[in-house]
Amino acid sequence: MTNDRWLRGVGVSPGIAIGPARLVLWEIPAVTRRVVTPDQVAGEVERLRQATAAVSELLEDLRERTLQRAGTEEAKIFDAQIMMLEDRDFMGEVETLIQQNQLSAERAFEFKTLEMRALWAQSSSYKLRQRVADITGLQVRVLNQLVGRSELVPLHDPTGRPAIVFTRELTPGLTVQLEREQVAGFASVEGTRTAHAAILARSLGIPCVMGLVEGLQRIEDGMEVILDGAHGLVVLEPKEEEVAEAREWEGYRRALGAEMEQVVGEPAVTMDGVAVSLRGNVDLPEEVETTLHFGAEGVGLLRTEFMVLGRTELPGELEEAEFFGRVAKTFAGHPVVVRSYDVGGDKFPASFQSPPEANPFLGWRAIRVCLDHPEILRTQVRALLRARTHGDVKLMLPMISQVEEVERALEMVQEEVAALKREGVEAADALPVGAMIETPAAALLAPQIAERVDFLSIGTNDLTQYTLAIDRGNARLAGRFTPHHPAVIQLLKLVVEAGDAAGIETSVCGEMASDPLSAFLLLGLGFRVLSMSPPTLPLARWLVRQVEVKGARQAAQGAVHAATTGEVNAILEARIGEYVDLNLLQASRLPGVNAQTSFQGS
Ligand code: PEP
Ligand code: MG
């Protein structure tokens, strides 16, 4: 359903805020063109140094504030800006610009940061693009200092109610700088779930929507709005009934939050005593610690694409081994399942020469690339064998569609075990290998695959995409994309039965695991290991503790024989409703949660 008073974006920090809109244009101040005379050059350099010293002090102050209000990890967000100001090369180049081109301090600083900003914004590195907001923050601060403009944004809301701040780009500094009592929510045009400011907003518990596709044209200062940070929605000038509905959902969300808090640290065991292992999916190194804090019992899917995307060269064996070893130590006593590179389509390291493909998702990707370029997989295997001396790391192969792919990869593992031994390198003498089941072909061949590997893990995002022939990233088809399609459910059943028959673990690591209704279905089908995006772990723990496997099994039996998704959902809801309040459940479900992850399909 759409509505012309609705603005769509991405929900990055859950919660509902209702209040007046406040436009905060955190703008880079205009800098006048000014050339300095040779005898003024030394004075300009001094002015630059004083301004950067003042900004450093301010940033240290903000870091301290963040430490108090949010925590150590969050406080580190300011380190990037502080480090840039302390970077002798960077600051040296600004000073050289003043000296050689006789530019004013502000012109020289603006020139250098614009250059860097353009470089980072165009970079194919996911991480660098995420950091563009750091440069903006620095530009605004240093230039404000130099032109004598105050950087504190007055919120002055005449009604005294906390405001919903709308801005083009939400910087971490702005997020923490605004007084919590004055801010009910944030919305921005730029940004994604993994932006620093989004992480901060979540830590501070401030609802936030980013990526407002329409921009800020329709926002007026003081206009009444509802912001829904879970669903990525802003409602302009809401009607009374919309406000009432929003308040009701918020009530459910809070009630659910309170219930989830009570089970932190409690074991994930169902009412009828079945233990479930809850693991985290990790996309980026900085998520490792938070995954642990969300209570993950290991990493069920460590995506390694971040190591190659945007780089001109593949990382070396030792660099990979160091990272895998570090994660293994963090999760001591629990498994860490490392997936070999799921590159393909447009996700290639810059050094790779690959012609454009008409159908990249049916193309040369993942295991197909790794087997055609065995040196890539061999390096990962060797790194894992080294890291296995530090903990329980395992290898997982994505996009399997043929048994031969598994066999070839297993041979390589054997060959590298022997090679490392010959070379006298300290490494494990075996590596558990698992297959991802994310194509219908692999699901149907699960019994044959299960005989050859140590574990199976179902990537339900791709399995749904390939079974239903629905592009997981196509927003127009998002309503049709669901792992609750009976065909997908039948495949899930086949796979878990194949794993059980072979006596190996079968887990689910697609986003499906994080949806409570789906998790109930999975428990009923016989899955006991679920891996999901870390922030959804507390909800899964809560859910597991509310239900009985007995009831879930009955629901799953019905779902397997259903003809339509509607029937499946009706069966699941009727049964789960015996254990939990369906309204609570509804308030916790994110639309499209099964469709998206950060690297694929976006
Ligand atoms: C999946 O396909 O379900 C999966 C976990 O892998 P990715 O989302 O990285 O493709
Ligand atoms: Mg996948």
XYZ file of N, CA, C and O in Angstrom, residues 13-120:
432
model
N 17.244 2.055 12.840
C 17.203 1.960 14.297
C 15.723 1.914 14.692
O 14.974 2.857 14.418
N 15.274 0.798 15.276
C 13.837 0.607 15.464
C 13.222 1.523 16.514
O 13.926 2.082 17.359
N 11.909 1.655 16.447
C 11.193 2.485 17.393
C 10.338 3.480 16.648
O 10.571 3.746 15.462
N 9.317 3.985 17.342
C 8.427 4.942 16.699
C 8.553 6.288 17.385
O 8.582 6.366 18.619
N 8.690 7.345 16.581
C 8.745 8.691 17.141
C 7.607 9.496 16.529
O 7.341 9.393 15.335
N 6.946 10.263 17.378
C 5.864 11.127 16.880
C 6.175 12.531 17.365
O 6.436 12.722 18.557
N 6.190 13.499 16.456
C 6.485 14.859 16.906
C 6.716 15.799 15.754
O 6.494 15.444 14.597
N 7.196 17.015 16.086
C 7.421 18.012 15.033
C 8.736 17.748 14.289
O 9.721 17.334 14.886
N 8.716 17.975 12.965
C 9.938 17.820 12.175
C 10.860 19.012 12.395
O 10.402 20.136 12.619
N 12.138 18.753 12.360
C 13.112 19.840 12.490
C 14.164 19.641 11.418
O 14.834 18.600 11.404
N 14.270 20.574 10.510
C 15.270 20.456 9.442
C 16.616 20.961 9.945
O 16.740 22.118 10.332
N 17.585 20.111 10.004
C 18.909 20.533 10.451
C 19.854 20.370 9.274
O 20.176 19.252 8.883
N 20.212 21.484 8.688
C 21.068 21.374 7.511
C 22.520 21.519 7.949
O 23.029 22.612 8.143
N 23.087 20.399 8.206
C 24.484 20.304 8.658
C 25.334 20.542 7.426
O 25.778 19.637 6.755
N 25.446 21.850 7.098
C 26.046 22.165 5.807
C 27.489 22.618 5.913
O 27.876 23.257 6.901
N 28.198 22.321 4.882
C 29.576 22.795 4.821
C 29.508 24.289 4.523
O 28.862 24.703 3.554
N 30.107 25.155 5.373
C 29.949 26.600 5.152
C 30.598 27.051 3.840
O 31.581 26.459 3.400
N 29.993 28.059 3.248
C 30.553 28.589 2.004
C 31.883 29.267 2.319
O 32.022 29.968 3.323
N 32.840 29.040 1.471
C 34.163 29.615 1.699
C 34.440 30.623 0.593
O 34.300 30.306 -0.585
N 34.783 31.846 1.001
C 35.034 32.862 -0.033
C 36.407 32.630 -0.663
O 37.325 32.143 -0.025
N 36.476 33.005 -1.949
C 37.764 32.857 -2.644
C 38.689 33.955 -2.142
O 38.370 35.133 -2.240
N 39.768 33.569 -1.568
C 40.680 34.593 -1.053
C 42.109 34.097 -1.252
O 42.439 32.968 -0.861
N 42.907 34.921 -1.889
C 44.320 34.555 -2.061
C 45.088 35.405 -1.062
O 44.741 36.558 -0.816
N 46.103 34.818 -0.438
C 46.840 35.587 0.565
C 48.168 36.071 -0.018
O 48.710 35.455 -0.940
N 48.665 37.150 0.520
C 49.960 37.662 0.046
C 51.081 36.842 0.689
O 50.859 36.224 1.741
N 52.264 36.823 0.064
C 53.350 35.976 0.614
C 53.619 36.221 2.091
O 53.875 35.278 2.843
N 53.507 37.487 2.549
C 53.811 37.728 3.968
C 52.672 37.276 4.890
O 52.818 37.255 6.102
N 51.536 36.896 4.324
C 50.426 36.403 5.171
C 50.442 34.869 5.301
O 49.693 34.303 6.090
N 51.292 34.221 4.487
C 51.274 32.761 4.430
C 51.504 32.120 5.806
O 50.744 31.241 6.242
N 52.514 32.594 6.504
C 52.830 31.994 7.816
C 51.636 32.140 8.761
O 51.298 31.214 9.519
N 50.976 33.313 8.681
C 49.808 33.563 9.535
C 48.668 32.609 9.214
O 47.966 32.115 10.105
N 48.477 32.298 7.916
C 47.396 31.378 7.509
C 47.672 29.970 8.028
O 46.765 29.279 8.487
N 48.949 29.563 7.926
C 49.308 28.219 8.421
C 49.015 28.155 9.918
O 48.453 27.173 10.424
N 49.334 29.224 10.616
C 49.092 29.263 12.059
C 47.584 29.198 12.359
O 47.127 28.500 13.259
N 46.802 29.929 11.551
C 45.344 29.912 11.726
C 44.793 28.496 11.528
O 43.937 28.022 12.275
N 45.326 27.823 10.517
C 44.895 26.451 10.243
C 45.217 25.569 11.446
O 44.384 24.784 11.912
N 46.431 25.717 11.972
C 46.831 24.869 13.096
C 45.942 25.118 14.319
O 45.554 24.194 15.016
N 45.644 26.416 14.554
C 44.782 26.727 15.716
C 43.379 26.128 15.543
O 42.803 25.580 16.473
N 42.869 26.242 14.322
C 41.511 25.725 14.071
C 41.480 24.215 14.253
O 40.570 23.668 14.894
N 42.480 23.529 13.715
C 42.451 22.065 13.822
C 42.666 21.632 15.273
O 42.091 20.648 15.721
N 43.485 22.429 16.007
C 43.685 22.085 17.425
C 42.354 22.205 18.171
O 41.985 21.354 18.988
N 41.603 23.275 17.854
C 40.310 23.480 18.535
C 39.346 22.351 18.189
O 38.616 21.840 19.050
N 39.351 21.937 16.915
C 38.438 20.868 16.503
C 38.850 19.540 17.143
O 38.005 18.758 17.579
N 40.163 19.312 17.230
C 40.637 18.084 17.897
C 40.097 18.026 19.315
O 39.627 16.988 19.778
N 40.172 19.180 19.975
C 39.703 19.246 21.372
C 38.201 18.931 21.444
O 37.743 18.168 22.281
N 37.471 19.521 20.509
C 36.020 19.299 20.467
C 35.700 17.817 20.215
O 34.814 17.238 20.831
N 36.459 17.224 19.307
C 36.215 15.816 18.990
C 36.544 14.912 20.186
O 35.843 13.935 20.464
N 37.609 15.265 20.901
C 37.967 14.492 22.101
C 36.808 14.581 23.103
O 36.443 13.618 23.751
N 36.251 15.790 23.178
C 35.137 16.027 24.083
C 33.919 15.179 23.671
O 33.274 14.536 24.500
N 33.649 15.162 22.367
C 32.521 14.360 21.858
C 32.761 12.887 22.104
O 31.852 12.135 22.448
N 34.020 12.470 21.930
C 34.339 11.069 22.140
C 34.060 10.691 23.609
O 33.489 9.650 23.898
N 34.439 11.607 24.501
C 34.214 11.366 25.928
C 32.711 11.260 26.215
O 32.252 10.373 26.931
N 31.958 12.184 25.600
C 30.497 12.173 25.790
C 29.868 10.882 25.283
O 28.974 10.319 25.897
N 30.385 10.451 24.150
C 29.837 9.223 23.550
C 30.166 8.031 24.439
O 29.356 7.127 24.612
N 31.369 8.063 24.988
C 31.790 6.990 25.889
C 30.808 6.875 27.056
O 30.365 5.794 27.426
N 30.429 8.048 27.594
C 29.492 8.060 28.731
C 28.103 7.590 28.301
O 27.451 6.839 29.001
N 27.666 8.064 27.107
C 26.269 7.833 26.720
C 26.037 6.536 25.971
O 24.966 5.975 26.010
N 27.068 6.083 25.253
C 26.829 4.902 24.411
C 27.787 3.744 24.698
O 27.359 2.611 24.797
N 29.065 3.990 24.859
C 29.985 2.880 25.125
C 31.300 3.012 24.381
O 31.471 3.896 23.547
N 32.237 2.125 24.692
C 33.595 2.204 24.144
C 33.621 2.072 22.633
O 34.273 2.855 21.943
N 32.943 1.058 22.114
C 32.962 0.833 20.669
C 32.461 2.064 19.923
O 33.042 2.502 18.945
N 31.352 2.628 20.426
C 30.750 3.781 19.765
C 31.690 4.987 19.819
O 31.779 5.764 18.877
N 32.389 5.123 20.956
C 33.283 6.269 21.110
C 34.400 6.235 20.078
O 34.910 7.271 19.652
N 34.748 5.032 19.636
C 35.841 4.895 18.657
C 35.487 5.544 17.318
O 36.351 5.790 16.497
N 34.187 5.797 17.109
C 33.740 6.381 15.856
C 34.465 7.700 15.555
O 34.711 8.045 14.416
N 34.819 8.423 16.613
C 35.454 9.724 16.408
C 36.947 9.609 16.119
O 37.594 10.563 15.736
N 37.476 8.401 16.331
C 38.910 8.224 16.123
C 39.329 8.527 14.684
O 40.393 9.079 14.453
N 38.451 8.135 13.715
C 38.815 8.347 12.306
C 39.051 9.840 12.046
O 40.034 10.222 11.403
N 38.165 10.698 12.582
C 38.321 12.139 12.355
C 39.539 12.688 13.108
O 40.284 13.507 12.583
N 39.694 12.211 14.343
C 40.833 12.697 15.131
C 42.140 12.295 14.432
O 43.071 13.093 14.301
N 42.157 11.055 13.928
C 43.368 10.578 13.272
C 43.674 11.374 12.006
O 44.817 11.664 11.703
N 42.608 11.770 11.277
C 42.848 12.561 10.072
C 43.500 13.895 10.422
O 44.405 14.355 9.734
N 43.046 14.482 11.517
C 43.628 15.767 11.911
C 45.061 15.604 12.411
O 45.866 16.527 12.333
N 45.340 14.407 12.933
C 46.704 14.177 13.439
C 47.623 13.636 12.351
O 48.814 13.478 12.576
N 47.032 13.337 11.183
C 47.812 12.738 10.099
C 48.747 13.792 9.485
O 48.304 14.738 8.833
N 50.046 13.618 9.691
C 51.015 14.620 9.234
C 50.996 14.772 7.714
O 51.151 15.876 7.197
N 50.814 13.664 6.996
C 50.811 13.748 5.524
C 49.635 14.591 5.050
O 49.779 15.515 4.260
N 48.455 14.264 5.605
C 47.237 14.964 5.190
C 47.347 16.456 5.520
O 47.175 17.328 4.652
N 47.672 16.758 6.786
C 47.742 18.162 7.184
C 48.904 18.861 6.472
O 48.817 20.042 6.135
N 50.001 18.104 6.250
C 51.165 18.663 5.536
C 50.758 19.114 4.146
O 51.167 20.181 3.678
N 49.911 18.318 3.484
C 49.487 18.674 2.122
C 48.614 19.929 2.124
O 48.674 20.745 1.208
N 47.808 20.094 3.192
C 46.992 21.316 3.268
C 47.919 22.528 3.446
O 47.765 23.563 2.770
N 48.900 22.368 4.306
C 49.831 23.490 4.539
C 50.614 23.824 3.265
O 50.838 24.990 2.948
N 51.002 22.767 2.532
C 51.727 23.006 1.276
C 50.863 23.801 0.304
O 51.353 24.692 -0.408
N 49.565 23.484 0.276
C 48.658 24.219 -0.606
C 48.648 25.705 -0.251
O 48.617 26.575 -1.127
N 48.642 25.993 1.059
C 48.659 27.405 1.496
C 49.967 28.056 1.040
O 49.965 29.148 0.446
N 51.069 27.327 1.278
C 52.378 27.912 0.989
C 52.641 28.067 -0.505
O 53.086 29.129 -0.955
N 52.350 27.022 -1.270
C 52.710 27.084 -2.692
C 51.696 27.825 -3.556
O 52.059 28.477 -4.520
N 50.413 27.703 -3.186
C 49.390 28.336 -4.043
C 48.842 29.603 -3.422
O 47.909 30.200 -3.944
N 49.386 29.966 -2.272
C 48.935 31.154 -1.536
C 47.420 31.172 -1.367
O 46.747 32.164 -1.638
N 46.919 30.033 -0.906
C 45.478 29.953 -0.628
C 45.242 30.307 0.835
O 46.126 30.136 1.679
N 44.030 30.748 1.130
C 43.674 30.969 2.538
C 43.566 29.592 3.201
O 43.407 28.577 2.508
N 43.620 29.573 4.535
C 43.561 28.296 5.260
C 42.276 27.547 4.916
O 42.297 26.333 4.670
N 41.142 28.276 4.863
C 39.880 27.579 4.601
C 39.792 27.040 3.175
O 39.294 25.965 2.942
N 40.346 27.805 2.202
C 40.320 27.323 0.818
C 41.178 26.062 0.679
O 40.795 25.107 0.021
N 42.344 26.098 1.317
C 43.256 24.958 1.207
C 42.634 23.717 1.859
O 42.670 22.616 1.297
N 42.024 23.912 3.017
C 41.425 22.760 3.713
C 40.247 22.219 2.907
O 40.086 21.010 2.738
N 39.451 23.144 2.387
C 38.298 22.731 1.585
C 38.750 21.941 0.356
O 38.214 20.884 0.030
N 39.779 22.454 -0.300
C 40.292 21.811 -1.508
C 40.713 20.367 -1.218
O 40.320 19.431 -1.894
N 41.487 20.210 -0.156
C 42.037 18.881 0.164
C 40.929 17.897 0.564
O 40.927 16.738 0.144
N 39.998 18.372 1.376
C 38.934 17.446 1.826
C 37.969 17.106 0.688
O 37.486 15.989 0.608
N 37.745 18.070 -0.208
C 36.864 17.769 -1.348
C 37.490 16.678 -2.221
O 36.823 15.764 -2.693
N 38.810 16.804 -2.374
C 39.544 15.827 -3.180
C 39.381 14.425 -2.569
O 39.069 13.455 -3.245
N 39.537 14.380 -1.258
C 39.467 13.098 -0.561
C 38.047 12.543 -0.588
O 37.829 11.359 -0.788
N 37.112 13.430 -0.401
C 35.704 13.043 -0.395
C 35.309 12.429 -1.735
O 34.688 11.367 -1.791
N 35.751 13.069 -2.817
C 35.418 12.566 -4.153
C 36.032 11.180 -4.339
O 35.398 10.264 -4.852
N 37.253 11.037 -3.870
C 37.969 9.765 -4.010
C 37.241 8.654 -3.255
O 37.013 7.562 -3.758
N 36.859 8.965 -2.025
C 36.209 7.945 -1.181
C 34.805 7.623 -1.683
O 34.389 6.486 -1.684
